[in-house]
Amino acid sequence: MFPKQTLFFLCLLATSALATVFTSPAQLQGNQYDFIVVGSGTAGNIVAARLAESRNVRVLVIEAGRDNEGYQSELIKIPFLGPQASPKTSFDWNYTTVPQAALNNQAIPYPRGYVLGGSSSINYMVYTRCAVDDYDRFARVAGDDGWSWKKMVPYAIKQEKHVPPNDGHDETGQYDPSIHGTRGPLLTSLPGFSTDIDQRVLATTQELSAEFPFNLDINSGNPLGVGWMHSTVGNALRSSSATAYLQPALATRHNIDLLMNTQVTKLFQTGRSGGLPVFRGVEFGTGPGAPLFRLTASKEVILSAGAIGTPQILMLSGIGDPAELRSVGVTPVVSLPEVGKNLQDHPLVPIQWNANSTQTMDPILRDPAVFSAAMDEYNVNKTGRLANNGVSNHMSFFRLPRNSPILRRYGDPTAGPRSPHYELAFGNGFFTTSQPLPSSGSYVSIINVVVAPTSRGAITLASNSPWDHPLIDPKLLNSAYDLAVMVESVKAAKRFAAAHAWDGYITGPYADAVGTTTDAGIVDYIRKWGTTIKHPFCTAAVSKEPGKGVVDGKLLVKKLRGVRVVDASVFPFIPAGHPQAPVLIIAERAADVIKAAWNLH
Ligand SMILES: Cc1cc2nc3c(=O)[nH]c(=O)nc-3n(C[C@H](O)[C@H](O)[C@H](O)COP(=O)(O)OP(=O)(O)OC[C@H]3O[C@@H](n4cnc5c(N)ncnc54)[C@H](O)[C@@H]3O)c2cc1C
Ligand SMILES: *[C@@H]1O[C@H](CO)[C@@H](O)[C@H](O)[C@H]1NC(C)=O
Ligand SMILES: *[C@@H]1O[C@H](CO)[C@@H](O)[C@H](O)[C@H]1NC(C)=O
Ligand SMILES: *[C@@H]1O[C@H](CO)[C@@H](O)[C@H](O)[C@H]1NC(C)=O
């Protein structure tokens, strides 16, 4: 017997030609599309689904990675398991950075979603819109006021559906409902599993209110202070751009198709127009040695392959720094030296203390019996830790003091006075992405992040083969400024944990973590356990200046026609927070920019 809903869909299938999902490029014979979106990622699915709202166009999405259903898909669905979805799983591209000089030359795993939804399917689901100033600076650099906070908030609200927390508690006083959407496709929610540090974190905001004030809603455009964390989670499941946008579009529209398990190997020139090369051609295949296929978009190619994939595809197409391209055997076609440059990422350092508690998440991480009981609760009741984001229940963002010697010495790289220098996030257990998990004990963690770094790295081709990973060098903590701010963040975290609110709960620093009292000791610790929070950005940056950047204010690639970029690559500066929300929000407006350019309704 089919449930009612399935019957409804089966009837629809019988009466109209709905979307087709191709799993191999050979199946795609002869189809014509107006728009080809490269990458079914965070941004790509939003652009594709919104464009398909216009009945007059046909849209194809091409995704290198796998389906978000099937093998181990509980890892990308059950919120608590999100951090286990990478690195080195079937959802991951399995990138690794080149050795990072400031981190004792460690090469760091660099996960990226290799799955429908891209990194929105494997990320840690933290939803922070970031600061007014981050958007306003984007708008200034782009020369388009449409990207300013004021103009972007309506897109954030249109996109969002804030749903009640999983445990049904009263969320009054934990967020500002007036600035959140209630009817959009993307589900967000507050934590629905209270932990034994929640009240202590809040008590610290009162006890040390000058340095660590409470902020009712860190998504208001002013993220400074300590607030309740929002996650892209609803109904005990991850909400990704695949679940929120792609799948509903495929299930209801006839003019959008998906080709997955297929990697775009390059764009090719399809002609010239107004003295510029036109690049509406897309070449793709399934692996080295397998046949390559070609398709031409009648209107535009939209590159949404992310901050690594997008510059890689551009460079493989001969678009980049000519000398660099020649050195790996790629014939240069368009000189855009900033492709792949300006890579920005957020360095992260976790620190922990011993906790006098039996209620932390530590047992669930190490004891199969405890995990299996939690899994039973999830399966039966859709409640408990597993139904919720386990990363944190509170986040916080801070600026250095106005008279900080660091700012005097290096200048202030933030976007403005509401944009933070560093972040502290509070973990109810041993939260880490670099250290080995201890085999016993209970812990409380603070994650330190430098959110407005000055280090700049690059993505470069390792060879002219699309099947070779590019060289990824985020230059984590490479600037004296970034290192100095990280030291200040660790010291601030120690002040936070020294509040009386933690008396009887924090019983001492964990191992070598924060036992050290000297700056030099903290620096040693940072170099040993520092890593990335996995936020590569800015590798095809926007600029209104003709000779600068990679895309213009409408996100069109410069010095050629037919190609737009919509993903984390286009930001001129990395947003000072967890940046999936800014990507989700700019993709929402980018779809309108494209509709306007082609007069679509
Ligand atoms: C492990 C992890 C945790 C994170 N946690 C958070 C968090 O909690 N909160 C937050 O705000 N941010 C988080 N981030 C960052 C955030 O998820 C990303 O910044 C954002 O999702 C990037 O979106 P995008 O559209 O630019 O790229 P992606 O979402 O990565 O999409 C790119 C897509 O293009 C596909 N693709 C690439 N190359 C090709 C090709 N040649 N052919 C075809 N397809 C291709 C990819 O497979 C992918 O599906 C995290 C990231 C990771 C990896
Ligand atoms: C990444 O590594 C995992 C584990 O080895 C593997 O299953 C997966 O296929 C790899 N991903 C890619 C894109 O090759
Ligand atoms: C599910 O919830 C009910 C009611 O609260 C409870 O009695 C039961 O033990 C729960 N089941 C599991 C497996 O946790
Ligand atoms: C641990 O907490 C209990 C109360 O929950 C308290 O009685 C005890 O003194 C605490 N232990 C330490 C070492 O602080």
XYZ file of C-alpha atoms and ligand atoms in Angstrom:
696
model
C 0.000 0.000 0.000
C 1.253 3.474 -0.849
C 0.729 6.252 1.673
C -1.603 8.972 0.386
C 1.204 11.406 -0.355
C 3.100 8.925 -2.533
C -0.047 8.207 -4.515
C -0.421 11.926 -5.118
C 3.123 12.133 -6.475
C 2.634 9.037 -8.619
C -0.421 10.680 -10.189
C 1.583 13.807 -10.872
C 4.302 11.720 -12.502
C 1.763 10.110 -14.782
C 0.252 13.388 -15.930
C 3.223 15.709 -16.466
C 6.881 15.275 -17.305
C 8.545 16.102 -14.009
C 12.221 16.648 -13.349
C 14.630 13.922 -14.388
C 17.495 12.787 -12.207
C 20.353 11.491 -14.337
C 23.024 9.407 -12.652
C 25.309 9.204 -15.671
C 26.125 11.786 -18.347
C 25.366 9.344 -21.186
C 21.668 9.492 -20.202
C 21.465 13.182 -21.034
C 21.385 12.941 -24.823
C 20.112 15.903 -26.788
C 18.630 17.860 -23.880
C 18.704 21.664 -24.107
C 18.997 24.000 -21.152
C 18.924 27.769 -20.660
C 20.939 27.649 -17.448
C 23.517 25.104 -16.368
C 24.349 25.318 -12.663
C 27.696 23.698 -11.817
C 27.550 22.255 -8.290
C 24.469 21.214 -6.337
C 25.909 22.908 -3.256
C 24.768 25.387 -0.644
C 24.389 28.198 -3.181
C 23.839 26.228 -6.403
C 20.589 24.561 -5.338
C 19.091 27.880 -4.307
C 19.915 29.518 -7.635
C 18.671 26.501 -9.599
C 15.407 26.104 -7.665
C 14.606 29.818 -7.812
C 15.359 30.052 -11.552
C 13.088 27.072 -12.150
C 10.216 29.082 -10.626
C 10.147 30.764 -14.012
C 8.217 28.352 -16.230
C 9.862 29.587 -19.402
C 13.366 28.334 -18.689
C 15.005 24.948 -18.413
C 17.645 24.429 -15.732
C 20.242 21.674 -15.349
C 22.269 21.133 -12.171
C 25.481 19.110 -12.475
C 26.952 17.673 -9.276
C 30.190 15.736 -8.953
C 29.224 14.063 -5.709
C 26.777 11.473 -4.494
C 23.124 11.306 -3.569
C 22.222 12.521 -0.092
C 20.210 9.324 0.413
C 21.579 5.802 0.795
C 24.811 4.560 2.351
C 25.453 6.131 5.786
C 23.051 8.969 5.055
C 22.068 9.064 8.745
C 25.408 10.867 9.251
C 24.172 13.828 7.218
C 20.598 13.703 8.512
C 20.787 13.190 12.292
C 21.903 16.567 13.629
C 24.222 15.355 16.413
C 26.146 13.168 13.942
C 26.922 16.088 11.599
C 30.537 16.450 12.742
C 31.080 12.758 11.897
C 30.052 13.264 8.258
C 33.647 14.352 7.516
C 36.573 14.159 7.011
C 37.352 11.150 4.802
C 33.864 9.755 4.298
C 31.857 9.105 1.138
C 30.420 12.641 1.522
C 33.839 14.330 1.372
C 36.158 15.420 -1.448
C 38.996 14.433 0.943
C 41.147 17.481 0.329
C 44.203 18.199 2.479
C 45.996 21.529 2.754
C 49.641 21.953 1.885
C 51.805 22.032 5.058
C 50.847 25.062 7.147
C 53.960 26.905 8.289
C 52.318 28.532 11.318
C 50.959 25.163 12.508
C 54.306 23.373 12.805
C 54.026 22.469 9.105
C 51.032 20.226 9.595
C 48.926 19.378 6.529
C 45.300 19.719 7.653
C 42.289 17.724 6.361
C 40.063 20.124 4.426
C 36.577 18.621 4.009
C 34.082 19.833 1.372
C 30.696 18.315 0.671
C 30.770 15.747 -2.170
C 27.024 15.240 -2.101
C 23.765 16.939 -3.071
C 23.610 20.036 -0.878
C 27.408 20.335 -0.956
C 28.889 21.558 2.298
C 25.408 22.443 3.632
C 24.913 18.667 3.841
C 28.052 18.019 5.908
C 28.607 21.220 7.857
C 27.992 21.728 11.579
C 24.682 23.525 10.890
C 25.550 26.679 12.864
C 23.415 29.520 11.488
C 24.892 32.998 11.981
C 24.012 35.757 9.537
C 27.072 37.778 10.614
C 27.284 41.566 10.954
C 25.624 44.500 9.197
C 29.122 45.745 8.422
C 30.103 42.515 6.635
C 27.253 42.962 4.131
C 27.745 46.709 3.780
C 31.438 46.220 2.980
C 30.522 43.592 0.355
C 28.114 46.145 -1.171
C 30.781 48.870 -1.214
C 33.406 46.665 -2.852
C 30.833 45.372 -5.356
C 29.531 48.866 -6.081
C 25.966 47.589 -5.638
C 23.838 48.661 -2.698
C 21.659 45.589 -3.298
C 24.173 43.523 -1.292
C 23.894 45.781 1.792
C 22.445 44.443 5.050
C 19.289 46.504 4.698
C 18.547 45.085 1.259
C 19.615 41.534 2.163
C 17.556 41.047 5.347
C 14.346 40.510 3.323
C 16.111 37.641 1.515
C 17.203 36.117 4.829
C 13.605 36.256 6.064
C 12.134 34.978 2.786
C 14.454 31.983 2.962
C 13.940 30.994 6.581
C 11.390 28.987 8.488
C 12.171 29.247 12.185
C 10.622 26.191 13.841
C 10.150 25.433 17.580
C 13.024 23.787 19.436
C 12.950 19.996 19.443
C 12.063 19.728 23.151
C 9.193 22.202 22.750
C 10.492 24.553 25.455
C 9.364 28.171 25.617
C 11.893 30.169 23.569
C 10.782 33.572 24.810
C 13.838 35.640 25.695
C 16.139 33.381 23.681
C 15.781 35.102 20.289
C 14.014 37.950 18.514
C 11.155 36.498 16.449
C 10.654 39.778 14.554
C 13.833 39.257 12.523
C 13.283 35.614 11.560
C 11.288 34.108 8.726
C 8.455 31.667 9.332
C 7.467 30.622 5.810
C 10.691 29.975 3.892
C 12.123 26.621 2.824
C 15.204 26.574 5.094
C 14.485 25.289 8.609
C 16.259 26.894 11.541
C 15.808 26.394 15.263
C 17.212 27.045 18.719
C 18.790 24.214 20.737
C 16.241 21.616 21.813
C 18.367 19.755 24.328
C 19.399 21.704 27.396
C 22.815 20.948 28.840
C 24.291 21.484 32.277
C 26.473 24.362 31.103
C 23.634 26.480 29.655
C 22.769 28.210 32.925
C 26.455 28.711 33.774
C 27.125 30.370 30.419
C 24.158 32.680 30.995
C 25.224 33.350 34.598
C 28.658 34.362 33.305
C 27.030 36.967 31.027
C 25.590 38.562 34.183
C 28.613 38.146 36.417
C 31.055 39.466 33.774
C 28.584 41.559 31.832
C 31.102 44.227 30.827
C 33.234 41.819 28.836
C 30.698 39.077 27.997
C 27.230 40.649 27.710
C 24.132 38.672 26.737
C 22.837 39.295 23.216
C 19.189 38.375 22.648
C 19.767 37.493 19.009
C 23.161 37.257 17.358
C 21.398 37.187 13.953
C 20.159 40.773 14.233
C 23.143 42.198 12.346
C 24.892 42.922 15.637
C 26.439 39.606 16.703
C 28.546 41.010 19.576
C 28.071 39.266 22.921
C 26.798 35.840 23.979
C 23.608 34.473 22.441
C 21.648 31.281 21.919
C 22.852 29.388 18.869
C 20.616 28.904 15.856
C 21.064 25.823 13.680
C 19.846 24.754 10.255
C 17.896 21.989 11.949
C 14.171 21.295 12.047
C 12.003 18.315 12.969
C 15.070 16.475 14.318
C 16.763 16.602 10.888
C 19.438 18.659 9.136
C 18.023 21.228 6.738
C 20.377 21.604 3.757
C 20.029 23.317 0.392
C 19.258 19.843 -0.989
C 16.384 19.140 1.423
C 15.109 22.733 1.436
C 15.447 23.662 -2.247
C 16.616 20.969 -4.649
C 14.420 18.060 -3.660
C 11.179 20.079 -3.488
C 11.985 21.598 -6.911
C 12.695 18.186 -8.430
C 9.482 16.817 -6.920
C 7.220 19.560 -8.228
C 8.717 21.145 -11.368
C 9.081 19.965 -14.926
C 11.810 22.406 -15.973
C 14.716 21.400 -13.710
C 16.919 18.348 -14.169
C 19.800 17.011 -12.099
C 22.882 15.153 -13.285
C 24.875 13.714 -10.390
C 28.021 11.606 -9.960
C 29.448 13.751 -12.770
C 32.283 16.254 -12.487
C 32.596 19.358 -14.631
C 36.104 19.275 -16.082
C 36.109 22.728 -17.666
C 34.117 25.405 -19.444
C 34.765 25.908 -23.142
C 34.451 28.869 -25.442
C 31.322 28.902 -27.602
C 31.961 32.075 -29.584
C 32.715 35.769 -29.247
C 30.441 38.673 -28.469
C 31.274 42.376 -28.164
C 34.954 41.556 -28.540
C 34.890 39.102 -25.604
C 35.020 35.305 -25.556
C 31.714 33.617 -24.653
C 31.998 30.605 -22.337
C 28.587 28.952 -22.360
C 30.005 25.464 -22.867
C 30.377 22.903 -20.092
C 32.483 19.743 -20.361
C 31.975 16.890 -17.906
C 32.739 13.251 -17.177
C 32.866 10.616 -14.480
C 36.570 9.991 -14.032
C 39.997 9.832 -15.648
C 39.822 7.849 -18.879
C 35.993 7.880 -19.050
C 34.398 9.681 -22.020
C 33.850 13.433 -21.755
C 30.534 15.058 -22.701
C 29.675 18.606 -23.748
C 26.627 20.791 -23.374
C 25.972 24.470 -24.105
C 23.665 26.683 -22.039
C 21.568 29.024 -24.157
C 21.608 31.755 -21.488
C 24.229 31.278 -18.733
C 26.550 28.933 -16.937
C 26.433 29.495 -13.180
C 29.486 28.296 -11.298
C 28.502 27.227 -7.766
C 31.282 24.705 -7.195
C 32.485 26.380 -3.983
C 35.656 28.246 -3.050
C 37.859 25.342 -4.178
C 35.888 23.938 -7.129
C 34.999 27.247 -8.773
C 38.559 28.620 -9.165
C 39.748 25.134 -10.142
C 37.214 24.972 -13.003
C 38.015 28.534 -14.112
C 41.740 27.795 -14.214
C 41.235 24.475 -16.056
C 39.283 26.540 -18.631
C 42.254 28.857 -19.216
C 40.860 31.663 -17.057
C 43.384 32.861 -14.482
C 46.964 34.022 -14.186
C 48.478 33.283 -17.638
C 52.007 32.485 -16.421
C 50.713 30.183 -13.677
C 48.385 28.393 -16.106
C 51.180 27.880 -18.641
C 53.423 26.423 -15.933
C 50.997 23.492 -15.507
C 50.259 23.080 -19.210
C 46.933 24.939 -19.460
C 46.619 27.330 -22.435
C 45.573 30.740 -21.100
C 42.479 32.256 -22.735
C 41.438 35.047 -20.378
C 43.866 36.839 -18.071
C 42.267 37.159 -14.624
C 45.236 36.885 -12.240
C 43.101 36.943 -9.072
C 41.350 33.608 -9.781
C 42.194 31.319 -6.846
C 43.953 34.123 -4.967
C 42.786 35.940 -1.834
C 41.789 32.647 -0.112
C 40.571 33.459 3.403
C 39.681 31.008 6.142
C 39.019 31.060 9.879
C 41.652 29.460 12.131
C 40.289 27.534 15.133
C 41.847 26.470 18.426
C 39.930 24.243 20.871
C 40.658 24.324 24.614
C 39.150 22.211 27.384
C 38.734 21.961 31.124
C 37.854 19.020 33.334
C 34.183 19.121 34.329
C 32.597 17.841 37.525
C 29.608 16.308 35.760
C 28.180 13.040 34.516
C 25.798 14.797 32.125
C 28.178 15.975 29.369
C 28.204 14.537 25.839
C 31.462 12.676 26.538
C 29.884 9.263 27.322
C 27.886 9.323 24.081
C 31.090 9.906 22.084
C 32.971 6.986 23.600
C 30.532 4.433 25.050
C 28.627 2.345 22.458
C 25.944 1.433 25.022
C 25.203 5.089 25.789
C 25.214 5.912 22.081
C 22.857 3.096 21.271
C 20.391 4.186 23.976
C 20.466 7.713 22.508
C 19.900 6.235 19.042
C 16.872 4.309 20.346
C 15.450 7.498 21.792
C 16.053 9.259 18.477
C 14.416 6.498 16.466
C 11.425 6.097 18.755
C 10.778 9.654 19.960
C 12.924 11.899 17.719
C 14.271 13.581 20.862
C 17.428 13.750 22.952
C 20.968 14.781 22.089
C 20.961 13.108 18.686
C 17.970 15.150 17.523
C 19.964 18.330 18.161
C 23.123 20.045 17.044
C 25.721 18.864 19.561
C 28.271 21.553 18.734
C 27.087 24.158 21.206
C 24.017 25.818 22.667
C 25.608 29.265 22.851
C 27.920 31.233 20.594
C 29.652 34.505 21.220
C 31.506 37.163 19.266
C 33.770 39.914 20.562
C 35.876 42.864 19.520
C 39.297 43.645 20.910
C 39.275 46.692 23.202
C 39.391 49.974 21.277
C 42.828 50.753 22.736
C 44.243 47.281 22.043
C 47.939 47.433 21.122
C 47.198 44.822 18.447
C 44.894 47.221 16.610
C 47.351 50.076 17.043
C 50.127 47.966 15.612
C 48.379 46.163 12.763
C 45.252 48.216 12.061
C 41.687 46.932 12.255
C 40.777 44.411 9.542
C 37.101 44.059 10.562
C 34.307 45.360 8.347
C 33.200 47.873 11.009
C 32.314 48.442 14.660
C 29.618 45.739 14.822
C 31.818 43.073 13.271
C 33.879 40.942 15.689
C 37.579 40.064 15.905
C 37.128 36.682 17.567
C 34.565 34.090 18.584
C 34.130 31.803 21.583
C 31.763 28.804 21.332
C 30.945 26.646 24.346
C 30.951 22.854 24.162
C 29.276 20.554 26.674
C 32.000 17.916 26.478
C 35.335 17.362 24.746
C 34.634 19.226 21.543
C 37.580 19.212 19.165
C 38.477 18.870 15.507
C 42.195 18.352 16.018
C 42.989 16.579 19.298
C 42.548 12.875 20.091
C 39.490 12.217 22.291
C 40.494 11.309 25.867
C 39.317 7.821 26.873
C 37.791 8.930 30.154
C 36.634 12.019 32.027
C 34.102 14.791 31.535
C 34.915 18.120 29.930
C 33.822 21.579 28.974
C 35.305 23.122 25.821
C 35.681 26.570 24.373
C 36.359 26.885 20.658
C 38.377 29.985 19.712
C 38.100 31.397 16.202
C 39.781 34.427 14.581
C 36.863 35.631 12.476
C 38.475 38.565 10.628
C 41.884 37.151 9.694
C 44.473 39.021 7.640
C 46.259 35.935 6.276
C 45.670 35.348 2.571
C 46.219 32.012 0.845
C 45.529 30.551 -2.580
C 44.093 27.690 -4.617
C 46.423 26.744 -7.493
C 46.337 23.950 -10.034
C 48.677 21.060 -9.272
C 48.425 19.892 -12.897
C 46.243 20.317 -15.971
C 44.175 17.249 -15.000
C 40.708 17.975 -13.575
C 41.021 14.754 -11.586
C 43.982 15.988 -9.529
C 43.183 17.944 -6.387
C 44.323 21.550 -6.602
C 46.938 22.785 -4.131
C 45.114 24.313 -1.163
C 47.035 26.794 0.953
C 44.817 28.729 3.390
C 47.918 30.056 5.212
C 46.229 29.501 8.572
C 47.456 31.878 11.309
C 50.152 33.031 8.950
C 50.027 36.697 9.959
C 51.361 38.113 13.219
C 47.958 39.784 13.639
C 46.009 36.498 13.390
C 48.289 34.809 15.911
C 48.082 37.762 18.315
C 44.261 37.768 18.163
C 44.152 34.009 18.747
C 46.275 34.478 21.883
C 43.832 37.182 23.054
C 40.895 34.864 22.341
C 42.406 32.064 24.434
C 43.000 34.522 27.282
C 39.397 35.771 27.026
C 38.184 32.146 27.120
C 40.212 31.611 30.301
C 38.638 34.719 31.873
C 35.203 33.401 30.927
C 35.909 30.027 32.529
C 37.314 31.689 35.664
C 33.924 33.250 36.527
C 32.346 32.102 39.822
C 29.502 30.702 37.732
C 31.832 27.753 37.028
C 32.820 27.110 40.670
C 32.378 23.446 41.514
C 31.879 22.579 37.809
C 35.236 23.373 36.212
C 37.819 21.534 38.299
C 40.947 22.427 36.305
C 42.468 22.780 32.856
C 42.694 19.680 30.658
C 46.249 18.385 30.164
C 48.556 20.947 28.549
C 45.588 22.885 27.212
C 45.311 26.113 29.117
C 47.580 25.356 32.048
C 50.184 27.672 30.611
C 50.213 31.257 31.801
C 52.669 32.814 29.342
C 51.892 34.107 25.838
C 54.734 31.962 24.517
C 53.121 28.887 26.071
C 49.764 29.755 24.496
C 51.477 30.226 21.101
C 53.080 26.772 21.399
C 49.673 25.300 22.166
C 48.083 27.142 19.199
C 50.753 25.883 16.791
C 50.231 22.335 18.006
C 46.422 22.115 18.032
C 45.375 24.973 15.778
C 43.365 23.977 12.737
C 40.657 25.350 10.456
C 36.945 25.731 11.036
C 36.649 24.907 7.307
C 35.435 28.181 5.880
C 37.375 28.754 2.626
C 36.152 31.932 0.924
C 36.997 34.741 -1.526
C 38.799 32.861 -4.350
C 36.812 34.550 -7.150
C 36.181 37.838 -5.400
C 33.795 40.572 -6.432
C 35.132 44.036 -7.291
C 33.649 47.077 -8.977
C 37.165 48.139 -10.081
C 37.717 47.085 -13.708
C 41.247 45.777 -13.179
C 40.544 44.011 -9.881
C 38.796 40.886 -8.623
C 37.211 38.118 -10.683
C 33.492 38.975 -10.847
C 31.615 42.256 -11.152
C 28.811 43.553 -8.917
C 26.309 41.292 -10.704
C 28.661 38.334 -10.085
C 29.473 37.960 -13.803
C 33.001 36.783 -14.544
C 34.979 39.696 -15.956
C 36.551 39.872 -19.419
C 34.279 37.178 -20.850
C 30.570 36.504 -21.340
C 28.099 33.861 -20.251
C 29.447 32.861 -16.811
C 28.357 33.945 -13.356
C 29.725 32.772 -9.997
C 27.386 32.277 -7.045
C 29.059 30.694 -4.006
C 31.544 31.406 -1.214
C 34.188 32.375 -3.783
C 32.671 35.768 -4.628
C 32.975 37.387 -1.181
C 35.717 40.049 -1.116
C 36.249 39.415 2.624
C 35.282 36.386 4.681
C 32.191 37.140 6.808
C 33.082 37.374 10.505
C 31.093 34.405 11.807
C 29.909 31.036 10.566
C 29.474 31.839 6.908
C 26.879 29.411 5.536
C 24.058 31.888 6.222
C 25.736 34.662 4.194
C 26.221 32.162 1.325
C 22.596 31.012 1.569
C 21.392 34.616 1.648
C 23.505 35.969 -1.235
C 22.420 32.991 -3.365
C 18.815 33.974 -2.746
C 19.439 37.486 -4.078
C 21.714 36.272 -6.880
C 18.755 34.297 -8.269
C 16.788 37.560 -8.443
C 19.728 39.334 -10.111
C 19.792 36.615 -12.788
C 16.011 36.706 -13.229
C 16.200 40.472 -13.711
C 19.040 40.162 -16.229
C 16.930 37.808 -18.384
C 13.601 39.442 -17.668
C 12.203 36.283 -16.049
C 9.231 36.289 -13.713
C 32.845 20.189 7.913
C 32.325 21.577 7.715
C 31.651 22.213 8.760
C 31.147 23.498 8.577
N 30.375 24.032 9.565
C 29.716 25.184 9.327
C 28.753 25.672 10.254
O 28.424 25.031 11.258
N 28.162 26.868 10.002
C 28.480 27.598 8.892
O 27.940 28.695 8.748
N 29.366 27.151 7.987
C 29.962 25.945 8.162
N 30.814 25.456 7.219
C 31.063 26.260 6.004
C 29.890 26.276 5.035
O 29.230 25.025 5.023
C 30.418 26.625 3.632
O 31.081 27.855 3.690
C 29.302 26.748 2.595
O 28.457 25.636 2.674
C 29.900 26.878 1.195
O 28.873 26.885 0.222
P 29.236 26.886 -1.329
O 27.923 26.925 -2.042
O 30.217 27.942 -1.607
O 29.994 25.508 -1.595
P 29.531 24.002 -1.373
O 28.318 23.937 -0.533
O 30.714 23.235 -0.945
O 29.047 23.523 -2.819
C 29.903 23.240 -3.895
C 29.298 22.068 -4.659
O 29.916 21.972 -5.927
C 30.261 20.629 -6.182
N 31.380 20.655 -7.098
C 32.643 21.107 -6.864
N 33.404 20.980 -7.956
C 32.611 20.444 -8.922
C 32.834 20.077 -10.272
N 34.019 20.249 -10.860
N 31.789 19.542 -10.969
C 30.561 19.362 -10.382
N 30.310 19.695 -9.096
C 31.324 20.230 -8.379
C 30.579 20.078 -4.808
O 30.547 18.670 -4.787
C 29.515 20.733 -3.966
O 28.317 20.011 -3.964
C 31.359 24.182 7.358
C 32.033 23.552 6.317
C 32.498 22.254 6.472
C 33.167 21.574 5.307
C 36.937 10.031 0.462
O 37.415 9.004 1.298
C 36.413 8.055 1.665
C 37.025 7.116 2.682
O 38.206 6.589 2.194
C 35.912 7.354 0.408
O 34.873 6.456 0.748
C 35.368 8.418 -0.563
O 34.963 7.817 -1.772
C 36.431 9.478 -0.850
N 35.839 10.572 -1.653
C 36.156 10.793 -2.929
C 35.491 11.941 -3.599
O 36.939 10.105 -3.536
C 9.902 7.763 24.352
O 9.130 8.665 25.119
C 8.304 8.048 26.076
C 7.414 9.123 26.685
O 8.184 10.175 27.177
C 9.172 7.329 27.100
O 8.383 6.705 28.063
C 10.039 6.309 26.373
O 10.945 5.720 27.289
C 10.813 6.940 25.256
N 11.490 5.901 24.474
C 12.821 5.852 24.327
C 13.349 4.717 23.522
O 13.559 6.693 24.765
C 31.147 18.378 42.228
O 29.787 18.777 42.258
C 29.120 18.412 43.459
C 27.668 18.861 43.345
O 27.124 18.457 42.122
C 29.763 19.064 44.647
O 29.162 18.612 45.822
C 31.257 18.760 44.672
O 31.885 19.515 45.687
C 31.889 19.099 43.325
N 33.297 18.690 43.308
C 34.295 19.557 43.093
C 35.667 18.955 43.083
O 34.127 20.742 42.896
